[in-house]
Short mmCIF file of C-alpha atoms in Angstrom, two decimals:
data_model
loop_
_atom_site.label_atom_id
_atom_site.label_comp_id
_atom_site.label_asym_id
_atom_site.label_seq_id
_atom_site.Cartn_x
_atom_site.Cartn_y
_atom_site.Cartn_z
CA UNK A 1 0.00 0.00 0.00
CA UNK A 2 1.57 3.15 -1.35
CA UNK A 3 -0.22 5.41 0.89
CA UNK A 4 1.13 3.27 4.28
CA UNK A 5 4.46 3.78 2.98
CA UNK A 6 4.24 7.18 2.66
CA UNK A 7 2.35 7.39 6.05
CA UNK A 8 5.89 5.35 7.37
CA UNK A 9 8.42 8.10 5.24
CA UNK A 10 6.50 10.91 6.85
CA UNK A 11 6.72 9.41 10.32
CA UNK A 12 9.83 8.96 10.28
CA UNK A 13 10.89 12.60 8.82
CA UNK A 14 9.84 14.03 12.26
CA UNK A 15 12.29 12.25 14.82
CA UNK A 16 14.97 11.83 12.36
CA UNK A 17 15.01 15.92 11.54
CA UNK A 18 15.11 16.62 15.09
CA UNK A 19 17.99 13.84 15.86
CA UNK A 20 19.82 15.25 13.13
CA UNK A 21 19.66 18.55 14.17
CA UNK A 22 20.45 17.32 17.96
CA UNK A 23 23.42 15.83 16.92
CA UNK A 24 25.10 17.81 14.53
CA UNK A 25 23.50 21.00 15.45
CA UNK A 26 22.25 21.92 11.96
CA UNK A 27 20.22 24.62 13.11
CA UNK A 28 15.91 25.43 12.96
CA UNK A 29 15.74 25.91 8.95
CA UNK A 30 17.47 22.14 8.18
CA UNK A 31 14.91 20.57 10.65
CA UNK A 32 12.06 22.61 9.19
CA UNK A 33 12.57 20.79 5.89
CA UNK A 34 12.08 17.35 8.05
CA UNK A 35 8.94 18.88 8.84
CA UNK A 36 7.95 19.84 5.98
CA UNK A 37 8.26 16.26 4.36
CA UNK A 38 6.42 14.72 7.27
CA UNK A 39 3.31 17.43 7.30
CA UNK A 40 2.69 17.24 3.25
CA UNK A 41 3.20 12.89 3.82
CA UNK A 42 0.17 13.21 6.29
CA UNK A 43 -1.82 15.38 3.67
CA UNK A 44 -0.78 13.20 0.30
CA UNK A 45 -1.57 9.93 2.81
CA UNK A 46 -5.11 11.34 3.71
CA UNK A 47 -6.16 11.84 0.39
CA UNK A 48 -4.96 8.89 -1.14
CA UNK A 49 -6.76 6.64 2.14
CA UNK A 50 -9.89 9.00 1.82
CA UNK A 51 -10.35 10.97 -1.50
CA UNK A 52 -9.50 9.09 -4.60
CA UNK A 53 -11.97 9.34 -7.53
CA UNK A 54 -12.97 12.63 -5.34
CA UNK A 55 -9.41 14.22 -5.44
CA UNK A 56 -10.95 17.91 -6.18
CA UNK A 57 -11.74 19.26 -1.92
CA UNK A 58 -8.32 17.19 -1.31
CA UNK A 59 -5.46 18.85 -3.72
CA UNK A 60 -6.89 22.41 -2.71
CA UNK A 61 -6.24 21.08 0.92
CA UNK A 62 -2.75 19.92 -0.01
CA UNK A 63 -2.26 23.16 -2.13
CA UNK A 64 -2.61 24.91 0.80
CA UNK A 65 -0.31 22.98 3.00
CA UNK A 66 2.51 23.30 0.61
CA UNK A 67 1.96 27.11 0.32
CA UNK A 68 2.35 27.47 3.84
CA UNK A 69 4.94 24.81 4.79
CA UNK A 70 7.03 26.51 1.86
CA UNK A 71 6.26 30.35 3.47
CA UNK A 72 7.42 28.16 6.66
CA UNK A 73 10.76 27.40 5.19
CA UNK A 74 11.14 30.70 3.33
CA UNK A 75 10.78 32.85 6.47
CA UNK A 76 13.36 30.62 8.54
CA UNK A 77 15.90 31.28 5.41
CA UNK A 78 14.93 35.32 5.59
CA UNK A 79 14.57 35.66 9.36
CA UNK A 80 15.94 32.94 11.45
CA UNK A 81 18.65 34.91 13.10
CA UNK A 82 16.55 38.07 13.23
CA UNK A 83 13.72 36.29 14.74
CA UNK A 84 15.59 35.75 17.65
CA UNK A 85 15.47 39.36 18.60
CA UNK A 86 12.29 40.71 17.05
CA UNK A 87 8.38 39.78 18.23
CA UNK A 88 7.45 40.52 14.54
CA UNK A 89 8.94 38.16 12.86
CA UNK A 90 8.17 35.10 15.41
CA UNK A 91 4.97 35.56 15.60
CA UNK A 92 4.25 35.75 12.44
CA UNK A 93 5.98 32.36 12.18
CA UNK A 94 4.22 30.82 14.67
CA UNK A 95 0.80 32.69 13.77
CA UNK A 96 1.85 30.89 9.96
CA UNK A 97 2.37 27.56 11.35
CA UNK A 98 -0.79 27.35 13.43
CA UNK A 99 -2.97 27.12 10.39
CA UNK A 100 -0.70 24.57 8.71
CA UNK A 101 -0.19 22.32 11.74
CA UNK A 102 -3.89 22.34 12.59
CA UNK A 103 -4.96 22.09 8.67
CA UNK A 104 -3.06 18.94 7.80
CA UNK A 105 -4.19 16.95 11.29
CA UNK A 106 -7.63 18.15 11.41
CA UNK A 107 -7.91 16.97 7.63
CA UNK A 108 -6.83 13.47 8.68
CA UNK A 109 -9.02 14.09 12.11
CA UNK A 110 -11.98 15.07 9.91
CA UNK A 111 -12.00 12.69 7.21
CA UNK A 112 -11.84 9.90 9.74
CA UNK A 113 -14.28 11.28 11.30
CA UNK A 114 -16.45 11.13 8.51
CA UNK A 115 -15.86 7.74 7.32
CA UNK A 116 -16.16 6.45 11.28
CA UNK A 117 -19.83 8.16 11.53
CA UNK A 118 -21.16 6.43 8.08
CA UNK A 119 -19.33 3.15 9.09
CA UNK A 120 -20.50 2.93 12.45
CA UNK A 121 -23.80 1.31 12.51
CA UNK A 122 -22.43 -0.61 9.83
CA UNK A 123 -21.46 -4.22 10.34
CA UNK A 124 -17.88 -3.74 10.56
CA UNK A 125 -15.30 -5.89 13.13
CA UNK A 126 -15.30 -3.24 16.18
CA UNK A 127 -11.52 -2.88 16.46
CA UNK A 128 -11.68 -1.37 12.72
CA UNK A 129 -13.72 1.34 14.04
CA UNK A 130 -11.56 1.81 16.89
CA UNK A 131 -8.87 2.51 14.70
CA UNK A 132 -11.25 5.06 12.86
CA UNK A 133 -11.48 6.89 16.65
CA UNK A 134 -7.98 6.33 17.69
CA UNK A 135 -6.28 8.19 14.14
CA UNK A 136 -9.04 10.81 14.53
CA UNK A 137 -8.64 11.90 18.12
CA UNK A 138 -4.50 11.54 18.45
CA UNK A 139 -4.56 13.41 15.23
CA UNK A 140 -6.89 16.27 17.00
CA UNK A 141 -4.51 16.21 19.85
CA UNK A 142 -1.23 16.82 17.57
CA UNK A 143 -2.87 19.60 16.03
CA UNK A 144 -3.23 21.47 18.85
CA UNK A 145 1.03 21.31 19.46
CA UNK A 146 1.64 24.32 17.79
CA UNK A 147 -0.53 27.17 20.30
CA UNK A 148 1.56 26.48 23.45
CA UNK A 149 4.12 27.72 22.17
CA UNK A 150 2.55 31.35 21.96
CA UNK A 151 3.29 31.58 25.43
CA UNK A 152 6.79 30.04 25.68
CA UNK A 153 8.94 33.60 26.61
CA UNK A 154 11.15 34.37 23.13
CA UNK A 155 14.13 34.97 25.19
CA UNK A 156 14.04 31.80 27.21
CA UNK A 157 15.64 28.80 25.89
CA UNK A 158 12.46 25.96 25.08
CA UNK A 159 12.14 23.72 28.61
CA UNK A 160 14.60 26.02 30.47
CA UNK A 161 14.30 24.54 33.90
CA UNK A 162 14.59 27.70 35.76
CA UNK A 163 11.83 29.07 34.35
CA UNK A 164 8.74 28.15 35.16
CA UNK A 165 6.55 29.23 32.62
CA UNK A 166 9.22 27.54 29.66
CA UNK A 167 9.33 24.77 31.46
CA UNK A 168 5.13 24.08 31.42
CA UNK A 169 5.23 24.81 28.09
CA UNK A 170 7.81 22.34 28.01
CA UNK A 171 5.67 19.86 29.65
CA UNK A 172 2.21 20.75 27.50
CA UNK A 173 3.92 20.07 24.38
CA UNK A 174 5.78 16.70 25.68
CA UNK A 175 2.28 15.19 27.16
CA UNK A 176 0.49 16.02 23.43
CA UNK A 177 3.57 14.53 21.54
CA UNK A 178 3.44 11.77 23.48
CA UNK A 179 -0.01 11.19 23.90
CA UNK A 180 -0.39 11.26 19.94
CA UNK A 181 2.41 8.71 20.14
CA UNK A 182 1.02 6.19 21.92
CA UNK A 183 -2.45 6.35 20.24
CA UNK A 184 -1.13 6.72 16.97
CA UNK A 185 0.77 3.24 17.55
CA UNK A 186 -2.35 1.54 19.32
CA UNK A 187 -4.27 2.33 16.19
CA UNK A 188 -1.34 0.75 13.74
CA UNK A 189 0.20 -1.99 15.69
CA UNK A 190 -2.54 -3.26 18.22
CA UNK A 191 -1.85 -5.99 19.09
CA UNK A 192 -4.05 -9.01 18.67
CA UNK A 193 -5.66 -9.77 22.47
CA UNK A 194 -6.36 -5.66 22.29
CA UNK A 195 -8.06 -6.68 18.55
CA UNK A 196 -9.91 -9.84 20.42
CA UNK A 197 -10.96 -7.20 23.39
CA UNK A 198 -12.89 -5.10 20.87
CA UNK A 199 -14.05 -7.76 18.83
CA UNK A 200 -15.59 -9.26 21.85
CA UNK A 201 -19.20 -10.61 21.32
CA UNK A 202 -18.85 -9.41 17.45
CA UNK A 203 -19.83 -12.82 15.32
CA UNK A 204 -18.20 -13.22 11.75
CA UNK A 205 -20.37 -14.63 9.22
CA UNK A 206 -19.30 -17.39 7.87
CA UNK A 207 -18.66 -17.26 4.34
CA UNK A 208 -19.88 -19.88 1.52
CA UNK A 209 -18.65 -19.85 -1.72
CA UNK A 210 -20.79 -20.49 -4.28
CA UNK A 211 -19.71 -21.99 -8.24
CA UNK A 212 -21.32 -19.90 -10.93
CA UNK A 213 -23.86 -21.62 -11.72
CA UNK A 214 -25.47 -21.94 -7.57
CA UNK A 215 -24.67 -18.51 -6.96
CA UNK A 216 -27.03 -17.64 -10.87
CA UNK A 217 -29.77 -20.00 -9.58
CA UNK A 218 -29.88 -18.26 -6.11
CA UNK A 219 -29.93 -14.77 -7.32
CA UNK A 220 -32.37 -15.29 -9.83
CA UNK A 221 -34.68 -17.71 -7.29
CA UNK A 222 -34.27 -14.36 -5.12
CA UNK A 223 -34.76 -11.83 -7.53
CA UNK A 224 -38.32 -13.72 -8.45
CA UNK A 225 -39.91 -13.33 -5.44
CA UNK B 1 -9.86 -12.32 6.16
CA UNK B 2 -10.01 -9.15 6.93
CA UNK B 3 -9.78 -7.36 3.28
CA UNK B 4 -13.19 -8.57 2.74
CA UNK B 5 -14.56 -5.82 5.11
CA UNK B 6 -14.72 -3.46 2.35
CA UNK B 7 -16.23 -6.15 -0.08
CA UNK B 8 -18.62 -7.29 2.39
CA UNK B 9 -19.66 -3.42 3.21
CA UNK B 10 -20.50 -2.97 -0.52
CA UNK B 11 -22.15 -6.88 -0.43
CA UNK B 12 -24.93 -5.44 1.84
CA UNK B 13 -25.73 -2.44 -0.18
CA UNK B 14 -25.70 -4.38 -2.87
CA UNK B 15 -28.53 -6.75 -1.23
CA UNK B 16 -30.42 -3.71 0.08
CA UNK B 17 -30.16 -2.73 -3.38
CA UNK B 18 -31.41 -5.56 -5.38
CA UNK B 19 -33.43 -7.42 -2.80
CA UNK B 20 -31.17 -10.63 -2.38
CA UNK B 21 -29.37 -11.94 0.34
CA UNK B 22 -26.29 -10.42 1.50
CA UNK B 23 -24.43 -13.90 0.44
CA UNK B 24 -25.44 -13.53 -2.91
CA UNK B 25 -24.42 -10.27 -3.21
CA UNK B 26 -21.14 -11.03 -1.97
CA UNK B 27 -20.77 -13.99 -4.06
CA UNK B 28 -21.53 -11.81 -7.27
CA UNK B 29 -19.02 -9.11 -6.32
CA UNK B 30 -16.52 -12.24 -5.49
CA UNK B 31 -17.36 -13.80 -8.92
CA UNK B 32 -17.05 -10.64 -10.48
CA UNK B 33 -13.48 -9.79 -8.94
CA UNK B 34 -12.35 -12.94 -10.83
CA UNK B 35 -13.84 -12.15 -13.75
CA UNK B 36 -12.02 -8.95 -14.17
CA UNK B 37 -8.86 -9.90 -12.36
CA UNK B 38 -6.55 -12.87 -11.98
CA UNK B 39 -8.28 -15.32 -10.54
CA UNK B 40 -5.70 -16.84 -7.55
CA UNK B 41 -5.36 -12.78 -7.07
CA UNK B 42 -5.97 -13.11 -3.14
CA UNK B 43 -8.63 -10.66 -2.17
CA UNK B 44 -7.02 -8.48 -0.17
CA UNK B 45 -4.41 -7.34 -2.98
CA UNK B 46 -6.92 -5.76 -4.55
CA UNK B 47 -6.74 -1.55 -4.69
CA UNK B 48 -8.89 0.90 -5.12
CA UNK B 49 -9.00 1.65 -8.62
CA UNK B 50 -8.81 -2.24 -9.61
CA UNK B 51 -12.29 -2.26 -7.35
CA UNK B 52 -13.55 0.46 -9.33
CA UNK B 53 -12.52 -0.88 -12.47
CA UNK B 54 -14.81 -4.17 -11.40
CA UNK B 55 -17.71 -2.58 -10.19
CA UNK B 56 -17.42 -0.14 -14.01
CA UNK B 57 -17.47 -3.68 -16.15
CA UNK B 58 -17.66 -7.20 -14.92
CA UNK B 59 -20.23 -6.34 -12.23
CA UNK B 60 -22.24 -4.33 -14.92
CA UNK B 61 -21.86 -7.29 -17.46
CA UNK B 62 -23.18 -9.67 -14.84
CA UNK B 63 -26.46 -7.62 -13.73
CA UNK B 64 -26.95 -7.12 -17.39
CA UNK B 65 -26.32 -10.90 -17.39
CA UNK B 66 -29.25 -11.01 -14.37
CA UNK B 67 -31.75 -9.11 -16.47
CA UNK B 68 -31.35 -6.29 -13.86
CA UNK B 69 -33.02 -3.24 -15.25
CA UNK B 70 -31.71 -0.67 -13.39
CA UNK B 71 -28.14 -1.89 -13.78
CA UNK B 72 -26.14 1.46 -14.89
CA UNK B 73 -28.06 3.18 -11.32
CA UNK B 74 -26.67 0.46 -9.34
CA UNK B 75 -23.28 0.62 -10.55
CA UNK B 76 -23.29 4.34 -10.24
CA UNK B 77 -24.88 3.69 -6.27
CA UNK B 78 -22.13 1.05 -5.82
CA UNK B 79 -19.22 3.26 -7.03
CA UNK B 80 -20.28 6.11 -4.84
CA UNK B 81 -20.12 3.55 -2.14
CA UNK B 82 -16.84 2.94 -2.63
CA UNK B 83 -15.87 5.98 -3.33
CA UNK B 84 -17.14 7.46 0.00
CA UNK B 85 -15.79 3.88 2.31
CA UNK B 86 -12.43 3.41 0.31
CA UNK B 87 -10.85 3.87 3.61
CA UNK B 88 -11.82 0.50 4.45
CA UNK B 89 -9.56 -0.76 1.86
CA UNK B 90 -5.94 0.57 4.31
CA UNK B 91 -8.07 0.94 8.05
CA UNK B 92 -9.16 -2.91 7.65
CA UNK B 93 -6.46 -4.15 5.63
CA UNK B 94 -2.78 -3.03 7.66
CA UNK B 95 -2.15 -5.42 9.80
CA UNK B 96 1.08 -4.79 11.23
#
């Protein structure tokens, strides 16, 4: 599945940007790439799960997320130093990447959502369905990563210990990354007695297979009465 | 086998659709799948557009086949069905 493995590449462009950077200390605008690639994954990974055949509503969303990932990147080149020491030009930034962070999750949030409330009364295994509700919520919790850090004092470094109001931010931002973490992986890789626990009291037809010529006579016996 | 979730979703509006069982239905969409496709093709290779592709000629040929006269509404129904569920197709078929 191409959209899975674009899911995976995106995934991974997160951690590995901000390792990278760790490490070698490539500074903000190399990492923002990273994020750039993971964002636009989740978009391109939405629309091919959710939209295909109906691709118009989706590549204006991803239009959009490119435009403003790309005004993301452009205004770390232009202003990265000088953001340090002007309010202008970081909040702009971070007024920018509020609508792009919450635009690409909320899409994915949304169009589960959608597909969850047409599929629920359906007869569906239940831990299907759960992964509908797990992607949608941990997605709505990610999206909300980018507005503590409106508060976070510009002239404090991020999760300074010494000062209290960095540090909460600090804390905020760790419980929603890590809260998206863990449901994000139930809904992927649950395991199978978590599958069972859903699927409790759920009965699966059992499925005959017909040749041609039973499954004609049964259709047409049906279709006469 | 879990692939069939999106099969058997589209197997009960078939039924609703037609008035047969939901078995039947499934069987025709099954029967249908190998029509268009290769056979020993395990069911839960199949994509999105291959689906589409069925439901747009095999399963037409075979409701023509049934002397179904509303055939070309229920296709449409069917692909608008799949269109809106496709989801199914990943959320029901990763199993990781």
């Amino acid at each position: 599945m191409k959209n899975i493995a674009i899911l995976g590449i995106g995934s991974l462009a997160f951690p590995l940007g901000f390792i990278v950077n760790f490490v070698f200390n490539m500074g903000q605008v190399f990492q923002e790439y990273f994020v750039f690639v993971g964002l636009i994954s989740v978009v391109v990974f939405t629309n091919m799960t959710f939209y295909k055949g109906r691709m118009k509503k989706a590549n204006i969303i991803l239009i959009i997320a490119i435009i403003l990932g790309v005004i993301q990147i452009v205004l770390l080149n232009l202003y990265y130093p000088l953001e340090i020491k002007s309010d202008l030009y970081y909040y702009l930034r971070l007024s920018l990447d509020l609508p792009y962070v919450l635009l690409v999750f909320n899409w994915l949030a949304y169009s589960c959502y959608l597909a969850y409330r047409r599929l629920k009364n359906q007869d569906i295994e239940p831990w299907i369905k759960v992964r509908y509700k797990l992607i949608a919520i941990s997605s709505f919790i990610i999206s909300l990563y980018p507005i503590p850090r409106y508060f976070q004092p510009r002239e404090i470094p991020w999760g300074d210990p010494t000062d209290p109001i960095s540090l909460l931010i600090f804390g905020i931002t760790a419980v929603i990354g890590i809260t998206y973490a863990i449901l994000l992986s139930i809904s992927w890789f649950m395991p199978e007695w978590m599958k069972k626990y859903f699927n409790k009291g759920y009965k699966r037809e059992l499925e005959k297979e017909f040749t041609e010529e039973e499954l004609t006579n049964l259709i047409k016996n049906q279709l006469s009465k | 086998m879990v692939l069939m979730e999106i099969i058997k979703y589209l197997g009960d509006k078939l039924a609703k659709e037609i008035n047969i069982s939901p078995p039947a239905a499934r069987g025709l969409l099954k029967l249908s799948i190998k029509d268009e496709l290769d056979p020993f093709r395990p069911l839960f290779k199949i994509t999105f557009n291959e689906l589409r592709n069925v439901l747009q000629n095999s399963f037409k040929k075979r409701l023509i086949n049934l002397e179904i006269s509303n055939y070309e509404a229920i296709v449409n129904h069917m692909i608008i069905e799949l269109e809106l569920n496709q989801s199914l197709i990943t959320m029901a078929g990763v199993y990781l």
